[in-house]
Amino acid sequence: MKISRFKKSHKTLVFFASNFDYREPYQVLIDATFCQAALQHKIGIEEQIRKYFQCNVKLLTTQCVILEAEALGAPLTGATTIVKQFHVHKCGHEGKPVAAAECIKSMTKDNRYVVASQDRLLQASLRKIPGRCLLYLHKATPVLEAPSAASKKMVLKKAKNLMLGKQADRIDYMKEQQGLKTTEPPVKKKQQRGPKNPNPLSCKKSKKQKAAPQGVQQTTTTIAKRKRVKLASHIKELIN
């Protein structure tokens, strides 16, 4: 294998190992379409993949992939024979098989698999999900696809958040060194209290007005002040 091809594949593996926890031995999940392409170009899958990766790999398939290949009959007889040579990984669909593409999608949700397939629809679907690693055959040559746009976008977002967090920590540290950072005591929240019950001692009983007896009306008398009238002296003599 040329050095440039090895550098590209190694760079891709490092990307997925650093950002999405891919680890050796790399698990390569193979479907019948990949086996059919290998059969047409007369290459040995295990030999070519190990030579291409130049590290520990484990070749796997699922029961759903085998059953679908068998159901397609004569056109995929050779591919079915090849795919049965790999270790059959439990997919959770035992007894209720699903389409091979759906099985592979479910397998890649919680695990780190390098998906080896020539299925264009499956490839397009997996490219939309961050962290999915694809392997396909270009004629007789295995090609590890570069990280998808979704994977790159997620990595850039993580790096940006990490950078912002480090900058905030650095600013806080510099403020603390310069004595500019003030630590304020935590503000205690006031507990909301309900209305207090009235004090029984402060409550006075209201005096009830006595009702007047029937037939008697309450009257208010106003005493008019008598005015003194000055009499003339000759009138006083007549009176006396």
mmCIF file of C-alpha atoms in Angstrom, residues 170-182:
data_model
loop_
_atom_site.group_PDB
_atom_site.id
_atom_site.type_symbol
_atom_site.label_atom_id
_atom_site.label_comp_id
_atom_site.label_asym_id
_atom_site.label_seq_id
_atom_site.Cartn_x
_atom_site.Cartn_y
_atom_site.Cartn_z
ATOM 1 C CA ARG A 170 -8.109 31.815 33.100
ATOM 2 C CA ILE A 171 -9.887 35.168 33.493
ATOM 3 C CA ASP A 172 -11.090 34.182 36.967
ATOM 4 C CA TYR A 173 -7.568 33.125 37.921
ATOM 5 C CA MET A 174 -6.059 36.432 36.725
ATOM 6 C CA LYS A 175 -8.688 38.420 38.632
ATOM 7 C CA GLU A 176 -7.929 36.473 41.764
ATOM 8 C CA GLN A 177 -4.180 37.073 41.384
ATOM 9 C CA GLN A 178 -4.719 40.817 40.915
ATOM 10 C CA GLY A 179 -7.112 41.018 43.845
ATOM 11 C CA LEU A 180 -9.959 42.077 41.597
ATOM 12 C CA LYS A 181 -12.164 39.131 42.311
ATOM 13 C CA THR A 182 -14.505 39.690 45.229
#
